Structures are given as structure tokens and as C-alpha cells.
Amino acid sequence: MGGILQATIYPIMVMGGLAVVFALMLGIASRVFYVYVDPKVKAVEELLPGANCGGCGFAGCSDCAAAIVAGKAPVTACVACGTDIHEQIAQILGKTVEVKEKEVAHIMCQGTKDKAKRRFQYMGIEDCRAAVVVAGGDKECQYGCLGLGTCVRSCPFGALSMGENGIPVVDRDKCTGCGTCVRVCPRGIPKLLPVSQKIVTVCNSHDAPPVVKKLCEVGCLGCGICKKVCPEKAIELENFLSVVDPSKCTLCGKCIEKCPTGAIRQILPG
Amino acid sequence: MHNEVWTFSDYIMLVISAIFINNILLIRFLGNCPFLGTSKRMDTAVSMSLAVVFVLTCTGPITWFIQHYLLEKYDIVYIQTLAFILTIAVFVQLVEMVIKKISPPLYRALGIYLPLITTNCAVFGTCILNIREKFNLMQTIVFSFSSAVGFGLALVIMAGLRERFNFARIPKNFQDTSIGLITAGLIGLSFYAFQGLVK
């Protein structure tokens, strides 16, 4: 009888004793090492998309939420979520939203396999960043898209896909404008454009006109014809590359007619 | 418990044996979950190693005390697993709270891997080995520490190799975890070369 009592009582006593000691220890520790966490941070974090794309400039969504609540970042810091989410975040914090137009990425190169010349056949690692290290990439144009799909693989929202001709295509519905592709591209070819911008010079080359003419059939020469014909003065030349200012552009289409290479294009229906 | 007095060189032997010859990951194959889970990047691997070194060096002696002063005294060694897991879980919780208070950046760097040490069989395995090898307190502390260092060494080697996988042409069927397991096996084999080091 004593044996059975021992066999049942001792383990219960020991485990119970240990549990009580540990519970007390943790209880005291949680008081001593108590860290206040603002409940707003949790609420904001739940509203954010949770893709940890880094488009806001913080390490992840939870970091971004903490910064928004602390006032170090604006309520619109998250570029990946829509204005309705921004409004909800502002509501939690009792702030108002300043409306900013949504941006989407656009691949600023049209130098497809048949239109842009190649210097050699690249057979290395399938990654643009690696290809750039090998003698500056296989494309003659040092500003052009290498088409190995680093941006396609890095897009956290699956908005990019590789086109048949070796230039990535942006799905404008899926693109959130987080800018991950802009950051990973070794040549900075994707650019964030306001979602309403319709006319754009789809080229990234800052080479002088004769160089571009030799290397690519569809590159912006930097000739300045578009600048001359534009009645609204919406086009500027920046180092042999024409840039359209969407706030001035009226979609008259004169630049598209006159462009000798077709680099300037209407990317959205009027 | 060993009754003979251990000299300094005996402790050196113990350390070398725990790190190289009987490496907890590569020879005993304990704790393979974090071995594959946290070895994709060097910085997480290093953080994980440090966390394990810290937790194991603390829980080793504590479980030793529980074994000798509670379980053996009341003749209930059979609830060893239960008692040890409880201790490890509580200790990991405690470490988490302390780190959260003292160093928030370190807490963020360790992330999910800190609470996951609770279920890391390398930690529990070492605590059991301490008892099975009949170590005394000093030997337990040394063995726990060097066993964790061995864990860290294997993890860092693995992370160094796996970072290179990004630039290797691996056949599709072998990518990710498959090549990870193959690599783990090959490192394990190479660690067998240390077998002749100490008798």
C-alpha cells in the first residue's frame, strides 16, 4: 500500500513542485522584464499586406507598423496596399490621409532579342545581377534589359512575367508599386510611373544618338525631336533620354508621330 | 558519476570530442530541424547558434540538478523526459523575456528561432547525454557548452555551403531541401574523419 502511494504521490509532488516553482519564476520575470507594446501596432500590422516586400523602406511589415504608430512614417508608408487600407490605418491613429496617386512599375526597355544587338552568347547563371558582372552583360547597349528575369523572380506579388521576346511584362492590375523590381534590377530599368501616365519614352539609354542608332532599333536617340514638337513643353531631355512630364502631357500624340525610332509610346489606351 | 579526478587535458578531450568527434548534428544527427530550417542564410545561422549555446549552457546544469536532487532521490527517473522538457521550455521562455527587455534588436534578429529552441532535440539530447555519460557538474557544464558549440559549427558550415547553392546549377529535382539533406550527409561523412583523433 505504501509503495503504491509513493509511486503516485512522488511524481505528482515533484512535477507539481517544479511547475509551481517555474510558474512563480516566470510570473516574477514577466513583471520584471515587462515590455509595453502599443496595441495600435498590432492593429496596424494586421491591416498591412504582410508580404514584407520592403517597399516602405523598413525591414518588414511589423517594422513598418511600429514606425507608423511611432509617427516616424506617414500612414501612407505602405506602398503595396490601397487607399482604403491607408484610411483604416489613419482611423486607428486618429490621423487624416494625404492622397497620393498610385504608382505602377513599367519596364523601360523595348530592346527585344531581334531589335537590340548582342555582343556575345551568355551562358552563365540565369540572373541579371550575375550577368552584369561578366563583361557588363551580353547586350551591346549598356542600359538595356538583359532579360534573365531577376525582377520577375523577385516580385512579391507575382505581377511580372517574362515576355516571349525577352523583355518582362508588368501586370498592371497585380502591381502594387512596391518598387522591389526597381531595387533588384542591376540597371534600374523598371521605373515607377503614376498609374494615369499614358505616354512614356520606353527606353533607359543615356548613350549619344549615333551610339544608340548603331546598337538598337527602338532606343531613344536623344535627338530632341519630341521636345521640339511638343506644344505643351511636357518633354525634357535628360542626358540624351527624353522624359515625359505626365502633369503637362495632353495626349496630343505629336511626339509619337515624329519619333524616328518609336521609343516614345502610348502605353495605355487614351 | 566518475570518481577519478579529471585533469585539464581530460576536459580538453571532452571539448574536442563534443565538437568534432561526436558532433551533435553531424554524427549523432540530433536537432536536424533547425539544421535545415535556419541554415539558408549565414546571419540567421549565427544567431541560432548563439541562442543554442546560451540556452544549452544554462539548461544543462539545471537539468543535472533536477536529475540528481529530485528524480533520483524520489526514485522517479521515468518522468525524466517530462521534467526536462518542462525545464527547457521554461528556460527558453525566460531567456526570451530577458532578451526582449535588454536587447530588442537581438530579439528581432533571433525571431521565431528563439522559441523554437524549446523543441530542439539537440538541447534535450545533450541533457539526456549528460546523465547517461554519468558526468559530474563541471563535466556537464563543459559538455553542454561544447556540444552547443559543435551545433553552431555545423550550422555555420552548412549555411556557408547553402549560400553558395544560389549560384550553383542544381538539377530541378535536387533543389532546396533535397540538396540540403545530401550536403548534410556528406558533411557528416567528412566529420567521421575525426573519429581517430581521440581514443
Short mmCIF file of C-alpha atoms in Angstrom, two decimals:
data_model
loop_
_atom_site.label_atom_id
_atom_site.label_comp_id
_atom_site.label_asym_id
_atom_site.label_seq_id
_atom_site.Cartn_x
_atom_site.Cartn_y
_atom_site.Cartn_z
CA MET A 1 0.00 0.00 0.00
CA GLY A 2 2.85 2.37 0.91
CA GLY A 3 4.57 1.54 -2.41
CA ILE A 4 1.55 2.46 -4.47
CA LEU A 5 1.13 5.69 -2.53
CA GLN A 6 4.77 6.55 -3.11
CA ALA A 7 4.60 5.69 -6.79
CA THR A 8 1.67 8.04 -7.32
CA ILE A 9 2.36 10.82 -4.82
CA TYR A 10 6.07 11.44 -5.57
CA PRO A 11 5.82 12.16 -9.30
CA ILE A 12 2.82 14.40 -8.70
CA MET A 13 4.64 16.21 -5.92
CA VAL A 14 7.86 16.61 -7.88
CA MET A 15 6.25 17.70 -11.15
CA GLY A 16 3.74 19.87 -9.31
CA GLY A 17 6.53 21.39 -7.25
CA LEU A 18 8.65 22.06 -10.30
CA ALA A 19 5.69 23.57 -12.10
CA VAL A 20 4.87 25.85 -9.18
CA VAL A 21 8.48 27.00 -8.84
CA PHE A 22 8.79 27.61 -12.58
CA ALA A 23 5.43 29.35 -12.74
CA LEU A 24 6.44 31.69 -9.91
CA MET A 25 9.78 32.31 -11.61
CA LEU A 26 8.14 33.16 -14.95
CA GLY A 27 5.48 35.23 -13.22
CA ILE A 28 8.08 37.34 -11.46
CA ALA A 29 10.21 37.52 -14.61
CA SER A 30 7.29 38.73 -16.70
CA ARG A 31 6.78 41.55 -14.20
CA VAL A 32 10.46 42.45 -14.00
CA PHE A 33 11.07 42.24 -17.75
CA TYR A 34 7.73 43.68 -18.80
CA VAL A 35 7.87 45.48 -22.14
CA TYR A 36 4.96 47.72 -23.09
CA VAL A 37 3.69 47.04 -26.59
CA ASP A 38 1.27 49.56 -28.02
CA PRO A 39 -1.93 47.70 -29.04
CA LYS A 40 -2.15 50.06 -32.02
CA VAL A 41 0.98 48.49 -33.50
CA LYS A 42 -0.73 45.12 -33.59
CA ALA A 43 -3.86 46.60 -35.14
CA VAL A 44 -1.91 48.41 -37.86
CA GLU A 45 0.20 45.35 -38.58
CA GLU A 46 -2.92 43.28 -39.19
CA LEU A 47 -4.07 45.77 -41.82
CA LEU A 48 -0.77 45.69 -43.74
CA PRO A 49 -0.45 43.09 -46.52
CA GLY A 50 2.23 41.05 -44.75
CA ALA A 51 4.28 40.49 -47.91
CA ASN A 52 7.39 42.01 -46.28
CA CYS A 53 8.33 43.48 -49.66
CA GLY A 54 10.38 46.29 -48.15
CA GLY A 55 8.79 48.89 -50.42
CA CYS A 56 8.25 51.19 -47.44
CA GLY A 57 11.95 51.19 -46.62
CA PHE A 58 11.58 49.22 -43.39
CA ALA A 59 12.74 45.66 -42.69
CA GLY A 60 9.23 44.21 -42.85
CA CYS A 61 5.57 44.86 -42.26
CA SER A 62 5.85 44.71 -38.46
CA ASP A 63 8.71 47.22 -38.51
CA CYS A 64 6.68 49.47 -40.77
CA ALA A 65 3.65 49.23 -38.44
CA ALA A 66 5.79 50.21 -35.46
CA ALA A 67 7.19 53.19 -37.39
CA ILE A 68 3.73 54.34 -38.47
CA VAL A 69 2.42 54.21 -34.91
CA ALA A 70 5.53 55.94 -33.58
CA GLY A 71 4.97 58.72 -36.12
CA LYS A 72 8.28 58.07 -37.87
CA ALA A 73 6.48 57.12 -41.07
CA PRO A 74 3.35 58.55 -42.67
CA VAL A 75 0.14 56.48 -42.61
CA THR A 76 0.60 56.00 -46.35
CA ALA A 77 4.07 54.48 -45.83
CA CYS A 78 2.93 51.13 -47.20
CA VAL A 79 3.05 51.41 -50.98
CA ALA A 80 1.62 47.96 -51.52
CA CYS A 81 -1.82 48.48 -50.01
CA GLY A 82 -4.60 50.65 -51.35
CA THR A 83 -6.05 53.92 -50.13
CA ASP A 84 -8.85 52.16 -48.26
CA ILE A 85 -6.25 50.46 -46.04
CA HIS A 86 -4.46 53.78 -45.56
CA GLU A 87 -7.73 55.29 -44.39
CA GLN A 88 -8.30 52.45 -41.94
CA ILE A 89 -4.79 52.90 -40.54
CA ALA A 90 -5.39 56.65 -40.24
CA GLN A 91 -8.63 55.91 -38.39
CA ILE A 92 -6.82 53.81 -35.79
CA LEU A 93 -4.31 56.58 -35.21
CA GLY A 94 -6.79 59.43 -35.50
CA LYS A 95 -4.97 61.00 -38.41
CA THR A 96 -6.01 62.01 -41.93
CA VAL A 97 -4.73 60.61 -45.20
CA GLU A 98 -2.96 62.74 -47.77
CA VAL A 99 -3.98 61.26 -51.09
CA LYS A 100 -1.08 60.29 -53.34
CA GLU A 101 -1.50 58.76 -56.77
CA LYS A 102 -0.79 55.07 -57.03
CA GLU A 103 2.28 54.08 -58.96
CA VAL A 104 2.92 51.02 -61.11
CA ALA A 105 6.16 49.67 -62.48
CA HIS A 106 6.97 49.84 -66.16
CA ILE A 107 9.91 48.16 -67.92
CA MET A 108 11.71 50.99 -69.65
CA CYS A 109 13.28 48.98 -72.45
CA GLN A 110 11.96 47.65 -75.75
CA GLY A 111 15.21 46.10 -76.90
CA THR A 112 13.87 42.65 -77.65
CA LYS A 113 16.05 39.83 -78.94
CA ASP A 114 15.58 40.81 -82.60
CA LYS A 115 15.82 44.58 -82.10
CA ALA A 116 18.83 45.04 -79.81
CA LYS A 117 22.23 43.61 -80.70
CA ARG A 118 24.13 41.19 -78.53
CA ARG A 119 27.89 41.14 -78.15
CA PHE A 120 28.30 37.50 -77.16
CA GLN A 121 26.33 34.48 -76.11
CA TYR A 122 25.89 34.48 -72.35
CA MET A 123 25.68 31.01 -70.84
CA GLY A 124 26.25 31.77 -67.17
CA ILE A 125 23.96 31.94 -64.16
CA GLU A 126 20.38 32.85 -65.02
CA ASP A 127 20.39 36.11 -63.12
CA CYS A 128 20.80 39.64 -64.44
CA ARG A 129 22.95 40.65 -61.48
CA ALA A 130 25.39 37.84 -62.26
CA ALA A 131 25.32 38.60 -66.00
CA VAL A 132 26.25 42.24 -65.42
CA VAL A 133 29.41 41.12 -63.66
CA VAL A 134 30.52 39.17 -66.77
CA ALA A 135 31.95 41.88 -69.04
CA GLY A 136 28.95 44.11 -68.40
CA GLY A 137 26.32 41.77 -69.79
CA ASP A 138 25.76 40.37 -73.27
CA LYS A 139 23.75 43.28 -74.64
CA GLU A 140 25.57 45.87 -76.72
CA CYS A 141 23.51 48.58 -75.04
CA GLN A 142 24.82 49.05 -71.52
CA TYR A 143 21.47 50.42 -70.34
CA GLY A 144 19.26 47.70 -71.81
CA CYS A 145 17.29 44.87 -70.24
CA LEU A 146 19.24 41.61 -70.09
CA GLY A 147 16.04 39.58 -69.92
CA LEU A 148 17.20 36.96 -67.42
CA GLY A 149 14.22 37.64 -65.17
CA THR A 150 15.71 38.72 -61.85
CA CYS A 151 12.84 41.18 -61.42
CA VAL A 152 10.27 38.51 -62.39
CA ARG A 153 11.51 36.18 -59.66
CA SER A 154 11.79 38.90 -57.03
CA CYS A 155 8.30 40.38 -57.45
CA PRO A 156 6.47 39.57 -54.18
CA PHE A 157 3.06 39.97 -55.82
CA GLY A 158 3.61 37.90 -58.98
CA ALA A 159 2.91 40.92 -61.17
CA LEU A 160 5.83 40.39 -63.52
CA SER A 161 6.22 37.73 -66.19
CA MET A 162 8.84 37.20 -68.85
CA GLY A 163 7.60 38.09 -72.32
CA GLU A 164 8.33 35.87 -75.32
CA ASN A 165 10.84 38.33 -76.71
CA GLY A 166 12.99 38.55 -73.60
CA ILE A 167 11.55 41.68 -72.00
CA PRO A 168 9.45 41.32 -68.81
CA VAL A 169 5.80 42.33 -68.85
CA VAL A 170 4.05 44.06 -65.93
CA ASP A 171 0.54 43.01 -64.97
CA ARG A 172 -0.78 46.44 -64.06
CA ASP A 173 -3.65 45.01 -62.02
CA LYS A 174 -1.37 42.98 -59.79
CA CYS A 175 1.43 45.56 -59.50
CA THR A 176 1.26 47.43 -56.20
CA GLY A 177 4.13 49.81 -56.88
CA CYS A 178 6.26 48.42 -54.07
CA GLY A 179 9.42 49.03 -56.10
CA THR A 180 11.12 45.69 -55.38
CA CYS A 181 11.89 45.24 -59.11
CA VAL A 182 13.42 48.72 -59.26
CA ARG A 183 15.75 47.80 -56.42
CA VAL A 184 16.85 44.38 -57.69
CA CYS A 185 17.47 45.36 -61.34
CA PRO A 186 21.22 45.94 -61.75
CA ARG A 187 20.48 48.52 -64.44
CA GLY A 188 17.45 50.22 -62.85
CA ILE A 189 15.28 49.54 -65.89
CA PRO A 190 11.85 49.20 -64.21
CA LYS A 191 10.51 52.60 -63.24
CA LEU A 192 7.56 53.56 -61.09
CA LEU A 193 5.15 55.68 -63.12
CA PRO A 194 1.91 57.31 -61.94
CA VAL A 195 -0.89 54.93 -62.83
CA SER A 196 -2.55 57.51 -65.11
CA GLN A 197 0.54 58.29 -67.19
CA LYS A 198 -0.20 57.24 -70.76
CA ILE A 199 2.67 58.50 -72.88
CA VAL A 200 6.14 57.39 -71.97
CA THR A 201 9.60 57.10 -73.51
CA VAL A 202 10.18 53.38 -73.16
CA CYS A 203 13.95 53.46 -73.08
CA ASN A 204 16.66 53.70 -70.45
CA SER A 205 19.65 54.60 -72.62
CA HIS A 206 21.70 57.70 -71.94
CA ASP A 207 24.02 56.99 -74.89
CA ALA A 208 24.58 59.65 -77.54
CA PRO A 209 22.39 59.45 -80.71
CA PRO A 210 24.91 57.71 -83.05
CA VAL A 211 25.68 55.05 -80.42
CA VAL A 212 22.03 54.22 -79.80
CA LYS A 213 21.36 54.11 -83.54
CA LYS A 214 24.08 51.51 -84.00
CA LEU A 215 23.06 49.29 -81.06
CA CYS A 216 19.28 49.23 -81.01
CA GLU A 217 16.42 49.74 -83.43
CA VAL A 218 13.97 51.03 -80.83
CA GLY A 219 16.08 53.07 -78.42
CA CYS A 220 15.61 56.73 -77.60
CA LEU A 221 18.32 58.52 -79.58
CA GLY A 222 18.11 61.67 -77.53
CA CYS A 223 17.63 63.65 -80.74
CA GLY A 224 15.17 66.06 -79.16
CA ILE A 225 12.55 66.00 -81.94
CA CYS A 226 9.82 65.14 -79.42
CA LYS A 227 10.84 68.10 -77.31
CA LYS A 228 10.58 70.42 -80.32
CA VAL A 229 7.18 69.20 -81.48
CA CYS A 230 5.53 69.10 -78.06
CA PRO A 231 3.13 72.06 -77.83
CA GLU A 232 2.84 71.76 -74.05
CA LYS A 233 6.59 71.65 -73.29
CA ALA A 234 5.95 68.42 -71.40
CA ILE A 235 9.10 66.70 -72.65
CA GLU A 236 12.57 67.29 -71.28
CA LEU A 237 15.86 65.80 -72.43
CA GLU A 238 17.88 64.37 -69.58
CA ASN A 239 21.30 63.30 -70.75
CA PHE A 240 20.19 62.03 -74.19
CA LEU A 241 16.96 60.48 -72.88
CA SER A 242 13.60 62.14 -73.28
CA VAL A 243 11.34 62.22 -70.20
CA VAL A 244 7.62 62.94 -70.37
CA ASP A 245 6.05 65.00 -67.59
CA PRO A 246 2.59 63.44 -67.18
CA SER A 247 1.18 66.51 -65.44
CA LYS A 248 1.65 68.60 -68.60
CA CYS A 249 1.02 65.98 -71.29
CA THR A 250 -2.32 66.37 -73.09
CA LEU A 251 -2.09 63.18 -75.19
CA CYS A 252 -1.92 65.11 -78.46
CA GLY A 253 0.30 62.37 -79.86
CA LYS A 254 2.61 64.58 -81.92
CA CYS A 255 5.75 63.19 -80.26
CA ILE A 256 4.68 59.62 -81.09
CA GLU A 257 4.21 60.56 -84.76
CA LYS A 258 7.58 62.26 -85.07
CA CYS A 259 9.77 59.87 -83.02
CA PRO A 260 12.24 58.30 -85.52
CA THR A 261 12.61 55.03 -83.61
CA GLY A 262 9.27 54.62 -81.90
CA ALA A 263 10.81 54.79 -78.44
CA ILE A 264 8.14 57.18 -77.24
CA ARG A 265 4.88 55.30 -76.93
CA GLN A 266 1.37 55.36 -75.65
CA ILE A 267 1.25 52.53 -73.10
CA LEU A 268 -2.40 52.85 -72.14
CA PRO A 269 -5.44 53.41 -74.37
CA GLY A 270 -6.37 57.11 -74.44
CA MET B 1 29.40 9.60 -11.55
CA HIS B 2 33.10 9.31 -12.36
CA ASN B 3 35.04 9.19 -9.17
CA GLU B 4 38.54 9.70 -10.60
CA VAL B 5 39.71 13.32 -10.69
CA TRP B 6 39.65 14.83 -14.18
CA THR B 7 42.73 16.75 -15.28
CA PHE B 8 42.69 19.78 -17.55
CA SER B 9 43.65 17.68 -20.58
CA ASP B 10 40.66 15.43 -19.93
CA TYR B 11 38.39 18.45 -20.25
CA ILE B 12 40.13 19.48 -23.48
CA MET B 13 39.45 15.95 -24.77
CA LEU B 14 35.82 16.30 -23.77
CA VAL B 15 35.52 19.59 -25.64
CA ILE B 16 37.17 18.25 -28.81
CA SER B 17 35.14 15.09 -28.68
CA ALA B 18 31.87 17.03 -28.30
CA ILE B 19 32.66 19.49 -31.08
CA PHE B 20 34.29 17.25 -33.69
CA ILE B 21 34.19 13.54 -32.98
CA ASN B 22 30.67 13.23 -31.64
CA ASN B 23 29.25 16.37 -33.20
CA ILE B 24 25.65 16.57 -32.05
CA LEU B 25 24.34 17.41 -35.54
CA LEU B 26 26.60 15.56 -37.91
CA ILE B 27 27.43 12.34 -36.04
CA ARG B 28 24.56 11.93 -33.58
CA PHE B 29 22.09 13.58 -36.01
CA LEU B 30 20.11 15.34 -33.32
CA GLY B 31 18.42 18.67 -33.96
CA ASN B 32 18.14 18.37 -37.72
CA CYS B 33 15.05 20.58 -37.92
CA PRO B 34 16.88 23.86 -37.24
CA PHE B 35 19.89 22.47 -39.10
CA LEU B 36 17.88 22.59 -42.33
CA GLY B 37 15.49 25.35 -41.30
CA THR B 38 17.93 28.05 -40.26
CA SER B 39 20.91 27.30 -42.48
CA LYS B 40 19.73 29.12 -45.57
CA ARG B 41 21.36 32.38 -44.57
CA MET B 42 24.52 32.98 -42.61
CA ASP B 43 23.15 35.66 -40.27
CA THR B 44 20.21 33.55 -39.04
CA ALA B 45 22.54 30.57 -38.66
CA VAL B 46 24.91 32.56 -36.47
CA SER B 47 22.04 33.95 -34.35
CA MET B 48 20.58 30.47 -33.91
CA SER B 49 23.97 29.07 -32.89
CA LEU B 50 24.43 31.79 -30.28
CA ALA B 51 20.93 31.22 -28.89
CA VAL B 52 21.53 27.46 -28.62
CA VAL B 53 24.93 27.96 -26.95
CA PHE B 54 23.28 30.25 -24.41
CA VAL B 55 20.26 28.09 -23.67
CA LEU B 56 22.15 24.80 -23.57
CA THR B 57 24.90 26.07 -21.29
CA CYS B 58 22.18 27.11 -18.83
CA THR B 59 19.75 24.20 -19.10
CA GLY B 60 22.48 21.51 -18.98
CA PRO B 61 23.43 22.16 -15.33
CA ILE B 62 19.80 22.85 -14.30
CA THR B 63 18.56 19.51 -15.64
CA TRP B 64 21.56 17.86 -13.99
CA PHE B 65 20.43 19.24 -10.64
CA ILE B 66 16.84 18.11 -11.26
CA GLN B 67 18.02 14.62 -12.19
CA HIS B 68 20.28 14.12 -9.17
CA TYR B 69 18.47 16.04 -6.46
CA LEU B 70 14.84 15.39 -7.36
CA LEU B 71 14.27 12.48 -9.72
CA GLU B 72 16.87 10.04 -8.37
CA LYS B 73 16.17 10.95 -4.78
CA TYR B 74 12.48 10.11 -5.08
CA ASP B 75 13.13 7.20 -7.47
CA ILE B 76 11.04 8.61 -10.30
CA VAL B 77 13.61 8.74 -13.10
CA TYR B 78 10.93 7.60 -15.53
CA ILE B 79 9.42 11.10 -15.70
CA GLN B 80 12.81 12.45 -16.80
CA THR B 81 11.59 13.45 -20.28
CA LEU B 82 8.63 15.35 -18.87
CA ALA B 83 10.69 17.18 -16.28
CA PHE B 84 13.49 18.08 -18.69
CA ILE B 85 11.19 19.38 -21.41
CA LEU B 86 9.37 21.48 -18.81
CA THR B 87 12.68 22.94 -17.65
CA ILE B 88 13.88 23.69 -21.18
CA ALA B 89 10.57 25.27 -22.15
CA VAL B 90 10.52 27.46 -19.06
CA PHE B 91 14.12 28.47 -19.56
CA VAL B 92 13.64 29.39 -23.21
CA GLN B 93 10.65 31.49 -22.18
CA LEU B 94 12.73 33.22 -19.56
CA VAL B 95 15.59 33.90 -21.99
CA GLU B 96 13.07 35.29 -24.45
CA MET B 97 11.69 37.73 -21.88
CA VAL B 98 15.14 38.84 -20.78
CA ILE B 99 16.39 39.39 -24.34
CA LYS B 100 13.21 41.24 -25.25
CA LYS B 101 13.78 43.63 -22.39
CA ILE B 102 17.54 44.02 -22.61
CA SER B 103 18.20 43.92 -26.34
CA PRO B 104 15.21 44.39 -28.69
CA PRO B 105 17.45 44.30 -31.82
CA LEU B 106 18.82 40.87 -30.85
CA TYR B 107 15.27 39.73 -30.07
CA ARG B 108 14.14 40.75 -33.54
CA ALA B 109 17.20 39.15 -35.15
CA LEU B 110 16.54 35.79 -33.49
CA GLY B 111 12.83 35.94 -34.28
CA ILE B 112 10.99 32.64 -34.34
CA TYR B 113 14.15 30.56 -33.74
CA LEU B 114 14.36 31.56 -30.11
CA PRO B 115 11.05 29.93 -29.02
CA LEU B 116 11.80 27.03 -31.37
CA ILE B 117 14.79 26.02 -29.25
CA THR B 118 12.19 24.53 -26.89
CA THR B 119 11.59 21.72 -29.35
CA ASN B 120 15.19 21.44 -30.48
CA CYS B 121 16.21 17.84 -29.83
CA ALA B 122 19.89 18.82 -29.76
CA VAL B 123 19.20 20.62 -26.47
CA PHE B 124 17.15 17.83 -24.94
CA GLY B 125 19.54 15.19 -26.32
CA THR B 126 22.54 16.83 -24.70
CA CYS B 127 20.73 16.99 -21.35
CA ILE B 128 20.00 13.27 -21.59
CA LEU B 129 23.58 12.52 -22.65
CA ASN B 130 24.88 14.42 -19.61
CA ILE B 131 23.00 11.96 -17.42
CA ARG B 132 23.75 8.85 -19.48
CA GLU B 133 27.52 9.52 -19.54
CA LYS B 134 27.35 9.93 -15.73
CA PHE B 135 29.03 13.35 -15.83
CA ASN B 136 29.57 15.40 -12.70
CA LEU B 137 28.51 19.04 -12.55
CA MET B 138 31.71 20.51 -14.01
CA GLN B 139 31.77 17.97 -16.83
CA THR B 140 28.10 18.67 -17.50
CA ILE B 141 28.73 22.40 -17.89
CA VAL B 142 31.73 21.83 -20.19
CA PHE B 143 29.96 19.18 -22.26
CA SER B 144 26.77 21.23 -22.64
CA PHE B 145 28.73 24.25 -23.79
CA SER B 146 30.98 22.42 -26.24
CA SER B 147 28.10 20.36 -27.58
CA ALA B 148 26.29 23.61 -28.40
CA VAL B 149 29.46 24.99 -29.99
CA GLY B 150 29.58 21.85 -32.14
CA PHE B 151 25.98 22.53 -33.14
CA GLY B 152 26.94 26.08 -34.07
CA LEU B 153 29.98 24.94 -36.05
CA ALA B 154 27.95 22.50 -38.13
CA LEU B 155 25.21 25.07 -38.68
CA VAL B 156 27.66 27.75 -39.83
CA ILE B 157 29.45 25.34 -42.20
CA MET B 158 26.10 24.32 -43.62
CA ALA B 159 24.94 27.93 -44.02
CA GLY B 160 28.18 28.81 -45.82
CA LEU B 161 27.60 25.98 -48.27
CA ARG B 162 23.91 26.66 -48.77
CA GLU B 163 24.51 30.33 -49.54
CA ARG B 164 26.59 29.07 -52.46
CA PHE B 165 23.68 26.98 -53.74
CA ASN B 166 22.13 30.20 -55.08
CA PHE B 167 24.88 30.32 -57.67
CA ALA B 168 25.12 26.62 -58.45
CA ARG B 169 23.31 24.84 -61.23
CA ILE B 170 21.36 22.25 -59.29
CA PRO B 171 19.09 19.85 -61.19
CA LYS B 172 15.46 20.72 -60.53
CA ASN B 173 14.67 17.51 -58.65
CA PHE B 174 17.50 18.10 -56.18
CA GLN B 175 16.80 21.72 -55.38
CA ASP B 176 16.24 23.17 -51.90
CA THR B 177 15.73 20.59 -49.14
CA SER B 178 16.92 17.58 -51.15
CA ILE B 179 20.34 19.05 -51.84
CA GLY B 180 20.36 20.27 -48.23
CA LEU B 181 19.95 16.73 -46.91
CA ILE B 182 22.55 15.36 -49.34
CA THR B 183 25.00 18.04 -48.24
CA ALA B 184 24.25 17.31 -44.57
CA GLY B 185 25.08 13.64 -45.18
CA LEU B 186 28.32 14.48 -46.95
CA ILE B 187 29.46 16.85 -44.20
CA GLY B 188 28.54 14.12 -41.70
CA LEU B 189 30.72 11.64 -43.60
CA SER B 190 33.63 14.05 -43.65
CA PHE B 191 33.27 14.52 -39.89
CA TYR B 192 33.79 10.78 -39.49
CA ALA B 193 37.41 11.52 -40.37
CA PHE B 194 37.77 12.94 -36.87
CA GLN B 195 36.96 9.53 -35.36
CA GLY B 196 40.63 8.55 -34.99
CA LEU B 197 41.53 11.78 -33.21
CA VAL B 198 40.90 10.60 -29.65
CA LYS B 199 40.72 7.05 -28.38
#
